[in-house]
Short mmCIF file of C-alpha atoms and ligand atoms in Angstrom, two decimals:
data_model
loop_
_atom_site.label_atom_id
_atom_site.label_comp_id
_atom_site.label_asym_id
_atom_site.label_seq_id
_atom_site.Cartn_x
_atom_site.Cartn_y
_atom_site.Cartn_z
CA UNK Z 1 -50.36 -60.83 -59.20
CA UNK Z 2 -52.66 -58.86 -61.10
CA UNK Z 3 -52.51 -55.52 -62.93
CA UNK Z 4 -55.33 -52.62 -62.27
CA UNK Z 5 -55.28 -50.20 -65.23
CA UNK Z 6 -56.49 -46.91 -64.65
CA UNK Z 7 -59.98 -46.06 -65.60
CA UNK Z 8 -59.73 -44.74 -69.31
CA UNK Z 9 -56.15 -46.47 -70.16
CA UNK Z 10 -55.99 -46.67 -73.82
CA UNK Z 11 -55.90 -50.20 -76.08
CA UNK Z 12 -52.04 -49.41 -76.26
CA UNK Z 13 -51.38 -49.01 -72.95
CA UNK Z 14 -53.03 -52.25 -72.11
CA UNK Z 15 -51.46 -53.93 -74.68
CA UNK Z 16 -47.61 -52.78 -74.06
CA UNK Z 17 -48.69 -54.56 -70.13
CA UNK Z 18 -49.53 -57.96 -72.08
CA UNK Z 19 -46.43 -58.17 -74.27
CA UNK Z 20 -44.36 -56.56 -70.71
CA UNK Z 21 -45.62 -60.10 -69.08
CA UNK Z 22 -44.84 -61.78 -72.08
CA UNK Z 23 -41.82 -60.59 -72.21
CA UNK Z 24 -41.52 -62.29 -68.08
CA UNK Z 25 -42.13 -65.64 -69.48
CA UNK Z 26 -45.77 -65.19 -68.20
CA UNK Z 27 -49.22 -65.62 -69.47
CA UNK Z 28 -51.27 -62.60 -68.98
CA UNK Z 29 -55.27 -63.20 -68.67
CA UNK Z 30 -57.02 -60.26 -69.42
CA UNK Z 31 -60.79 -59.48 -68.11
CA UNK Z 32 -62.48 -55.65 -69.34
CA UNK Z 33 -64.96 -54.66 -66.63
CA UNK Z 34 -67.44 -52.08 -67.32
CA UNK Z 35 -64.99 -49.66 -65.76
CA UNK Z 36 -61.60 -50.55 -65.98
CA UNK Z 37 -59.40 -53.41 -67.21
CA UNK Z 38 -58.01 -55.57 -64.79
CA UNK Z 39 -55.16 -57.73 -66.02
CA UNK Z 40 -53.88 -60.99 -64.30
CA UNK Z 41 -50.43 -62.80 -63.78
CA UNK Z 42 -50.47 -66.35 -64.59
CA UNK Z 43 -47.27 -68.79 -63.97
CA UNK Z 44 -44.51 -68.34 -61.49
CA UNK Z 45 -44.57 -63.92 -60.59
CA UNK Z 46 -43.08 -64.08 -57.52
CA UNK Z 47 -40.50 -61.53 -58.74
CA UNK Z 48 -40.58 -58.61 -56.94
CA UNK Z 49 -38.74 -56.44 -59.44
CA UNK Z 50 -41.31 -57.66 -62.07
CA UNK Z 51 -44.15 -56.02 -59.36
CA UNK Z 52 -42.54 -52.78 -59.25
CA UNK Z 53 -41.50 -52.65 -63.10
CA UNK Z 54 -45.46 -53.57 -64.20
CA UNK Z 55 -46.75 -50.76 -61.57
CA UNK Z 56 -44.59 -47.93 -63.08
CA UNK Z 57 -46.48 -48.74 -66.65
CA UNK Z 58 -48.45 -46.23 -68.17
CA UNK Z 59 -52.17 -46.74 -67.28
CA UNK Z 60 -51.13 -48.51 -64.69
CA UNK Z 61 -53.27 -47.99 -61.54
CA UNK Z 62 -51.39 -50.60 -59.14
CA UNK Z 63 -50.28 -54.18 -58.98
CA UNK Z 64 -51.73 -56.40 -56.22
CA UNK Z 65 -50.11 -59.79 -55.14
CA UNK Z 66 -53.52 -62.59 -54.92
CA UNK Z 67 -52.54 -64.36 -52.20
CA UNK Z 68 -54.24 -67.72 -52.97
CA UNK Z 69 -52.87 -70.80 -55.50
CA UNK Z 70 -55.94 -70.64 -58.03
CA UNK Z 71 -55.39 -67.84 -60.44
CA UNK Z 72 -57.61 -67.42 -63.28
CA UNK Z 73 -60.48 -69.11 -61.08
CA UNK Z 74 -60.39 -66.16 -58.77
CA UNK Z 75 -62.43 -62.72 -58.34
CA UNK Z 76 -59.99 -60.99 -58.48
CA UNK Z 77 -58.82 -62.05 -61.91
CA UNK Z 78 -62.09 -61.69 -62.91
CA UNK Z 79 -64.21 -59.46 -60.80
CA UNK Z 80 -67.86 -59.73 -63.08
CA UNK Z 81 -69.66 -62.93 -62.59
CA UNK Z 82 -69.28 -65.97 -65.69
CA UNK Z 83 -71.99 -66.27 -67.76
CA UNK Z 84 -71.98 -69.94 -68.50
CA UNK Z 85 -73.76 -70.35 -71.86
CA UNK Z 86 -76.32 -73.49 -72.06
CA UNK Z 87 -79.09 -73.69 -74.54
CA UNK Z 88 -79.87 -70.32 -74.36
CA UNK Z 89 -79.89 -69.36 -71.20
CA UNK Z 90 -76.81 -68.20 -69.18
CA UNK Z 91 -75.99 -70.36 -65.90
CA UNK Z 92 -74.70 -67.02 -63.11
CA UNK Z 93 -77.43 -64.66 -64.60
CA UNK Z 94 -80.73 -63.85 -62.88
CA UNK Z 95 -82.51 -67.40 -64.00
CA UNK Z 96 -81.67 -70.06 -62.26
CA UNK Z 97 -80.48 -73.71 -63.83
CA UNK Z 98 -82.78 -76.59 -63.22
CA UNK Z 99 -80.96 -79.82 -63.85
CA UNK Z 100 -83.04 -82.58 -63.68
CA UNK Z 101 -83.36 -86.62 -64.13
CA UNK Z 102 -82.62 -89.90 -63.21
CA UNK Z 103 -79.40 -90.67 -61.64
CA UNK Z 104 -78.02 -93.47 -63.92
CA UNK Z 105 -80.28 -93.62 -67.91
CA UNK Z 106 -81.54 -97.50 -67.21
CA UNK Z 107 -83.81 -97.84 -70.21
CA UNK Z 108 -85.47 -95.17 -73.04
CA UNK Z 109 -88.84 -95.74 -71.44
CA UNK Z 110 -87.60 -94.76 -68.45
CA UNK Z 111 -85.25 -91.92 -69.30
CA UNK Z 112 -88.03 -90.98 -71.78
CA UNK Z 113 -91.06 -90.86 -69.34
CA UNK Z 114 -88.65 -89.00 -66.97
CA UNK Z 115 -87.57 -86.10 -69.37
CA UNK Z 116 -90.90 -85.24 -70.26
CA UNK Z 117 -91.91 -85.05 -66.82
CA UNK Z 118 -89.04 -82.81 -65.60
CA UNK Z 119 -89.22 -80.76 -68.74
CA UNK Z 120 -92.95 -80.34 -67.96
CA UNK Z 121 -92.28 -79.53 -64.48
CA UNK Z 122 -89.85 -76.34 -65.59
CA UNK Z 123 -86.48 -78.13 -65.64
CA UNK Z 124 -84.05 -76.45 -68.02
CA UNK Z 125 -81.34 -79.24 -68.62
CA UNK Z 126 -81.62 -83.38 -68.24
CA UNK Z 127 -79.53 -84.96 -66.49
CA UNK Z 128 -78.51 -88.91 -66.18
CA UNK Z 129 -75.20 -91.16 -66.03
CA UNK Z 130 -74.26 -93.30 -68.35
CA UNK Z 131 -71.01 -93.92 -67.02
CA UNK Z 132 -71.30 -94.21 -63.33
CA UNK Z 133 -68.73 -94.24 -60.47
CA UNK Z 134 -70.14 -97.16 -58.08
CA UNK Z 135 -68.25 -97.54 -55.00
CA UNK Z 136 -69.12 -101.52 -55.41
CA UNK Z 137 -67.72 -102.96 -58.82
CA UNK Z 138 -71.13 -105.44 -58.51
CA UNK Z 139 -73.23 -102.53 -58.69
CA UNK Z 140 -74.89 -101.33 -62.16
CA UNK Z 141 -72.26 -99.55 -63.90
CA UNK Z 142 -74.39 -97.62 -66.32
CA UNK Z 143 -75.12 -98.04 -70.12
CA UNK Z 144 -72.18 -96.92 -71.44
CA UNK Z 145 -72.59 -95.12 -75.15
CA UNK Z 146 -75.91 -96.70 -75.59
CA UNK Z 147 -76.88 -94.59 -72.70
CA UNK Z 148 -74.87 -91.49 -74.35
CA UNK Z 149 -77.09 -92.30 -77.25
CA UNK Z 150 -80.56 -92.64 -75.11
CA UNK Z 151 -79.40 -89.26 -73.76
CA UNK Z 152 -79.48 -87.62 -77.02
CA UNK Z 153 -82.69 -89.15 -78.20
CA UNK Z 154 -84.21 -87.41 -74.85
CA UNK Z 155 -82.66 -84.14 -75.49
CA UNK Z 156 -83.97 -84.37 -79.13
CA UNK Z 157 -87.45 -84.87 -77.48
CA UNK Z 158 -87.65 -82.19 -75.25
CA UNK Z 159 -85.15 -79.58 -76.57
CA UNK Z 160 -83.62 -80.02 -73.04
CA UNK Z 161 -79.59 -79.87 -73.06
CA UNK Z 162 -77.72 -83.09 -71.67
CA UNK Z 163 -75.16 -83.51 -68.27
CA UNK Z 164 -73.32 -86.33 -68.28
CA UNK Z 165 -70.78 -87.81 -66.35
CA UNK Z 166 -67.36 -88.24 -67.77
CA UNK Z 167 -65.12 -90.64 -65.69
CA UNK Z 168 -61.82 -91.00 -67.88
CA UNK Z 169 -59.94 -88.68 -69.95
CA UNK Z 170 -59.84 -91.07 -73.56
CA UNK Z 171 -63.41 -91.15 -73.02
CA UNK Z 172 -63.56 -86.84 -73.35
CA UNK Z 173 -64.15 -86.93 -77.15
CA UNK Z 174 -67.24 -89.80 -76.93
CA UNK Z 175 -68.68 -88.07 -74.05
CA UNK Z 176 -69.09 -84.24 -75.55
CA UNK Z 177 -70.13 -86.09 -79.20
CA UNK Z 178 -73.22 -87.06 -77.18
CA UNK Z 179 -73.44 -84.29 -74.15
CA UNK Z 180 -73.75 -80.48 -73.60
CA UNK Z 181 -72.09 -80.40 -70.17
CA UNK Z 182 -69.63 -82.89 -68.85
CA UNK Z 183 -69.85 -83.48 -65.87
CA UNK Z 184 -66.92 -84.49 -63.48
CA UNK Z 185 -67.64 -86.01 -60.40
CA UNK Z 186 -67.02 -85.85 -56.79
CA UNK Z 187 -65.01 -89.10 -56.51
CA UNK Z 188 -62.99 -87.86 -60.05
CA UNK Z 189 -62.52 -83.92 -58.63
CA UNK Z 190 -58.91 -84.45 -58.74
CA UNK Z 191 -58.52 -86.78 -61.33
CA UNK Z 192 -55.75 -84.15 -63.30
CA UNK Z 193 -55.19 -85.95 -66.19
CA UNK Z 194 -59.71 -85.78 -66.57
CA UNK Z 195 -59.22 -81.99 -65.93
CA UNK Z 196 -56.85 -81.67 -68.52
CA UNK Z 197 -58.69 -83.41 -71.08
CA UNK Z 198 -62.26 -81.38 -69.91
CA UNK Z 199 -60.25 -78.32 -70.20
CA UNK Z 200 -58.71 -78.89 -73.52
CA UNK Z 201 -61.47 -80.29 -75.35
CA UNK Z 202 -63.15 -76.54 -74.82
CA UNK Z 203 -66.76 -78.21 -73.43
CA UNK Z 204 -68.78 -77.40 -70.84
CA UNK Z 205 -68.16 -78.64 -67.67
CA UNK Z 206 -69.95 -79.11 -64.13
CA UNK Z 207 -67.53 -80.00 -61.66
CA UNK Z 208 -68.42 -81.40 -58.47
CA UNK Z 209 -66.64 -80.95 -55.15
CA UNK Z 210 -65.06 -84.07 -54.11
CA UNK Z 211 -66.49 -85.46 -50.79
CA UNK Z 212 -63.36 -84.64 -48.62
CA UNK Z 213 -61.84 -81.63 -50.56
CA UNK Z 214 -61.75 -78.58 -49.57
CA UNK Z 215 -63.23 -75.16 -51.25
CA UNK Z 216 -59.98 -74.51 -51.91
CA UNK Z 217 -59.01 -77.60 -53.61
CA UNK Z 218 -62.29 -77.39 -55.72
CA UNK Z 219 -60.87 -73.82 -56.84
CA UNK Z 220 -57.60 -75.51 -57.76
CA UNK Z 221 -59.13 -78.27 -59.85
CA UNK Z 222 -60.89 -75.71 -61.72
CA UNK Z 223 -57.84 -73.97 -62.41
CA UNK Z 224 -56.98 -77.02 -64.16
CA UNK Z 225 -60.04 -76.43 -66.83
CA UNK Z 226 -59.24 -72.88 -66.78
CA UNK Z 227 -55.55 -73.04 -67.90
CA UNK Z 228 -56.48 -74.67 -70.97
CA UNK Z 229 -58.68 -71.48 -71.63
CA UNK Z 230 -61.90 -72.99 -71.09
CA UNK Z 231 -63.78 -70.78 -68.95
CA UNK Z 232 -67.43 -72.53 -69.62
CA UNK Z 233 -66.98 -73.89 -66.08
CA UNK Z 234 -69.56 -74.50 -63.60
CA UNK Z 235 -68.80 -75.51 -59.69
CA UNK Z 236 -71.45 -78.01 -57.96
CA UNK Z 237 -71.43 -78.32 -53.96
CA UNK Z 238 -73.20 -81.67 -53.43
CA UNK Z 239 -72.33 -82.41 -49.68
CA UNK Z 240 -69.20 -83.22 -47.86
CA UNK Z 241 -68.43 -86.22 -45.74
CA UNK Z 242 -68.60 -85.38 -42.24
CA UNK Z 243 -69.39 -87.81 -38.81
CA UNK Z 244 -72.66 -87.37 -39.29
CA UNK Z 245 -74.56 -90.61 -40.48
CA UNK Z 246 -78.19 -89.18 -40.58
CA UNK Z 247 -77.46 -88.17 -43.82
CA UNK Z 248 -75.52 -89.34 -46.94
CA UNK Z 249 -73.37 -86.60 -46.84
CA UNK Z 250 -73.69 -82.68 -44.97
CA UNK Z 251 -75.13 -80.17 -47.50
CA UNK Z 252 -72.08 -77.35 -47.15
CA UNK Z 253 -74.00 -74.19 -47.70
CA UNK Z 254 -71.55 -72.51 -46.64
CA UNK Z 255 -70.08 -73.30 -49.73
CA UNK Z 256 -72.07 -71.33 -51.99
CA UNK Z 257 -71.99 -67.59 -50.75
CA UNK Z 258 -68.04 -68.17 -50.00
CA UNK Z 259 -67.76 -69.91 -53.74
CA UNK Z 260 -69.56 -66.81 -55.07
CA UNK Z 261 -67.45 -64.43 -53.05
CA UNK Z 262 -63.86 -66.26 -54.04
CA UNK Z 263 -64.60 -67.18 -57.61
CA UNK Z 264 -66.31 -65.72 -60.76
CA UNK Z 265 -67.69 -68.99 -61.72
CA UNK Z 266 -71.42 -70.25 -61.54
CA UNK Z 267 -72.30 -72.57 -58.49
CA UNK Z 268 -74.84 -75.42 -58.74
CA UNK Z 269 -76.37 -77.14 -55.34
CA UNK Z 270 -77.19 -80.39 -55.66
CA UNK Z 271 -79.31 -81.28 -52.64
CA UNK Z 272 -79.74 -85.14 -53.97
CA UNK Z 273 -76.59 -86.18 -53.56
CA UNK Z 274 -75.98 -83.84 -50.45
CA UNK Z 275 -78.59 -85.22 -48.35
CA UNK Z 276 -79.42 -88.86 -49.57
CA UNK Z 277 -82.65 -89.05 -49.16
CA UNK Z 278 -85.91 -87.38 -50.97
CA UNK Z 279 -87.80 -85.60 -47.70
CA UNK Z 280 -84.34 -83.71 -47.24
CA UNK Z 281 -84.39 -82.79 -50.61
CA UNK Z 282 -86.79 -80.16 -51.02
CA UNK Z 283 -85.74 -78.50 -47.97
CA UNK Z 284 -81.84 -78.13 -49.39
CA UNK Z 285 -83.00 -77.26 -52.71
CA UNK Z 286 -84.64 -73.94 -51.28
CA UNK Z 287 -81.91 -73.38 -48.98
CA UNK Z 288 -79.56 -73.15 -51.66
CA UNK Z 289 -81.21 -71.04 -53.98
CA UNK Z 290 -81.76 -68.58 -50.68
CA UNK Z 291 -77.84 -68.41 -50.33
CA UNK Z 292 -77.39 -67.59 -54.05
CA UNK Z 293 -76.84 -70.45 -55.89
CA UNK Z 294 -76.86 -70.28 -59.73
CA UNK Z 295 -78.63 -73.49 -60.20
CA UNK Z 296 -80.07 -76.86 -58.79
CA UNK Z 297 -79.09 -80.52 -60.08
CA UNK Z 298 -81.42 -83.10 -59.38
CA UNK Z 299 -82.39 -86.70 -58.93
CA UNK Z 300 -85.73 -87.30 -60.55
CA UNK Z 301 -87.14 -91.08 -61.02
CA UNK Z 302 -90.69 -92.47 -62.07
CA UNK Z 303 -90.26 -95.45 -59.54
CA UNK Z 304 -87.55 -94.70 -57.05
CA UNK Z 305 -88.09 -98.33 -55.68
CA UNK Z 306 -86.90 -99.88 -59.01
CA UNK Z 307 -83.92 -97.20 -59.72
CA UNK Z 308 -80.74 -98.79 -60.10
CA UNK Z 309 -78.97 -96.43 -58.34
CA UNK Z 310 -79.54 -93.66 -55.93
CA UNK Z 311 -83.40 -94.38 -55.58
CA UNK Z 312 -83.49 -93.32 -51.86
CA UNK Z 313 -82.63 -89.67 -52.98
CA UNK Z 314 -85.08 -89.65 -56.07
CA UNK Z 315 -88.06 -87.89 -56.21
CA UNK Z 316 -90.79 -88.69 -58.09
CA UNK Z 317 -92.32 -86.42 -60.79
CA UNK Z 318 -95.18 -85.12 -59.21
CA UNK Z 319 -92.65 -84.01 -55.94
CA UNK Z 320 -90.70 -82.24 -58.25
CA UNK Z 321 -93.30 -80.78 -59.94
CA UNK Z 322 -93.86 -79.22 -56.55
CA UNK Z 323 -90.95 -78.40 -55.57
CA UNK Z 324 -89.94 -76.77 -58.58
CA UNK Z 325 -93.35 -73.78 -57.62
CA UNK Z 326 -92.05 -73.56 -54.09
CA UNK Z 327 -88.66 -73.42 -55.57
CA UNK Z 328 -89.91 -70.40 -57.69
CA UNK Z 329 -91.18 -68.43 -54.55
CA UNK Z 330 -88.00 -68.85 -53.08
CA UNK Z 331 -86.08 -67.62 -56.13
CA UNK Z 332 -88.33 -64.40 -56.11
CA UNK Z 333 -87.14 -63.60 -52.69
CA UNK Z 334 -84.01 -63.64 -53.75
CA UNK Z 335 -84.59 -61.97 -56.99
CA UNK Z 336 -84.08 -64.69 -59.21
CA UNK Z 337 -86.59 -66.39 -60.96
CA UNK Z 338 -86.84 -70.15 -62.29
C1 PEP O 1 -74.23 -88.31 -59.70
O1 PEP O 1 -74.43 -87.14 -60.06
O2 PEP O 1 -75.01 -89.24 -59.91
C2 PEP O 1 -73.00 -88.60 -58.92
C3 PEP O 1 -72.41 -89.77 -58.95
O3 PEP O 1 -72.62 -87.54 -58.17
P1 PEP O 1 -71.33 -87.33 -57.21
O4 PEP O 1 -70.15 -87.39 -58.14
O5 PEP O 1 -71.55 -85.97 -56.64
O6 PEP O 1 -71.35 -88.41 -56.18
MN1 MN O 2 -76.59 -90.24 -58.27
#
């Protein structure tokens, strides 16, 4: 349920609603609009008599029941757009998010040579794994802290802030020592005990749909993060597994302008990992940014052929570098700019 206060209710008012749900063994989340205040039920409100007492309030406008499970994730909880703060910039405003970098860090020549390049080429954030979820246990599992440490020694470099994946909750701490944005992965989306951990330790996160979950599901594993109070949360749609085999995955763009519609949170395409391969790419990056994404995460690698994982969906510098002005054009349309 949440609480509409009248336009003009006084600091009082709204606070004699807070300690009312309190007092109902409820947490009360409370978001100030440029109008009027909106306040929001959290927990078990069911109670019908609690509805009717909270709408007879003073400066109360009306309650409304939210019909869905995810709460604090919602619109209407939260009707203005979040304003995820990274290295200066703010992921949801009018400038876009360029994540960019190699899949997995392999080496500091290569995660080096590929910083620089994306950082040249107008990325605003590095990305790279150094703990990586390989469906094979024989596959390169990624560096581990050395890679956490590589990672920092890039982002020292190039002033670009780090996304990393974090696969286990005891790892949390170690991870954000190193990292500006954890990110949680597709095949960890509803890993709870992970989202508790993100959520408590107060980071930022980038959480990626899982492969077969739905939007819905993605808004309730956010919820998670949320309910510890940690609202520096940003979705990523990076392609859902579907019958066809074309493609590593289908790019769900459908995703985005419903995301943006349902929740208050910033939404990041990543057209890598959605399409599997680097001539698909470009093509998803553009659509996504023309159906309102916030931001773009991508696979960048000097030699694809050599990556050591995900090389087929890499592109290489001087693609990006392309990309990223046809990107721009895009973004324009759109009003946004990169
Ligand atoms: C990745 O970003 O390299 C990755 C493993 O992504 P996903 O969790 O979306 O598969
Ligand atoms: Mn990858």
């Amino acid at each position: 349920m949440i609480v509409i206060m009248q336009v003009g209710a006084t600091t009082q008012q709204i606070e004699a609603v807070v300690a009312r749900i309190k007092e109902m063994g409820l947490t009360p989340h409370v978001s100030e609009g440029q109008e009027r205040t909106i306040i929001g039920l959290v927990g078990d409100d069911r109670q019908e008599a609690d509805r009717d007492s909270l709408s007879l309030m003073e400066g109360v406008e009306r309650t409304m029941r939210v019909s869905h499970p995810y709460k604090i994730a919602s619109r209407e909880f939260h009707p203005t757009d979040t304003l995820v703060p990274l290295n200066g910039l703010k992921v949801g405003d009018k400038k876009l998010v360029l994540i960019a970098g190699p899949c997995s860090v392999e080496s500091r020549e290569q995660l080096m040579e590929t910083a620089q390049a994306v950082k040249e080429a107008g990325a605003t954030a590095l990305r790279g794994g150094a703990f990586k979820p390989r469906t094979s246990p024989y596959s390169f599992q990624g560096l581990g802290e050395k890679g956490l440490e590589l990672l920092a020694e890039a982002r020292e470099a190039t002033g670009l802030p780090v996304v990393t994946e974090v696969m286990e909750p005891g790892l949390v701490p170690l991870v954000a020592k190193y990292a500006d944005v954890l990110q949680i992965g597709a095949r960890n989306m509803q890993n709870y005990a992970l989202l508790h951990a993100a959520g408590a330790s107060q980071h930022t996160v980038l959480l990626k749909r899982g492969m077969m979950s739905t939007m819905e599901e993605l808004l309730m594993a956010a919820e998670y993060i949320l309910s510890h109070g940690n609202h520096r949360v940003m979705l990523c749609e990076r392609g859902i597994r579907t019958f066809e085999t074309y493609t590593r995955n289908t790019f769900d763009i459908n995703a985005i302008p419903v995301l943006k519609q349902r929740t208050h949170l910033p939404v990041i395409a990543d057209p890598s990992h959605a399409t599997g391969r680097w001539e698909y790419v470009g093509a998803a990056a553009k659509a996504a940014i023309a159906a309102g994404a916030d931001g773009l995460i991508m696979e960048v690698h000097c030699s694809p052929e050599k990556a050591l994982s995900d090389g087929a969906q890499s592109l290489r510098p001087d693609k990006f570098a392309r990309l990223v002005k046809e990107m721009r054009r895009v973004a324009e349309a759109v009003d946004r700019t990169i």
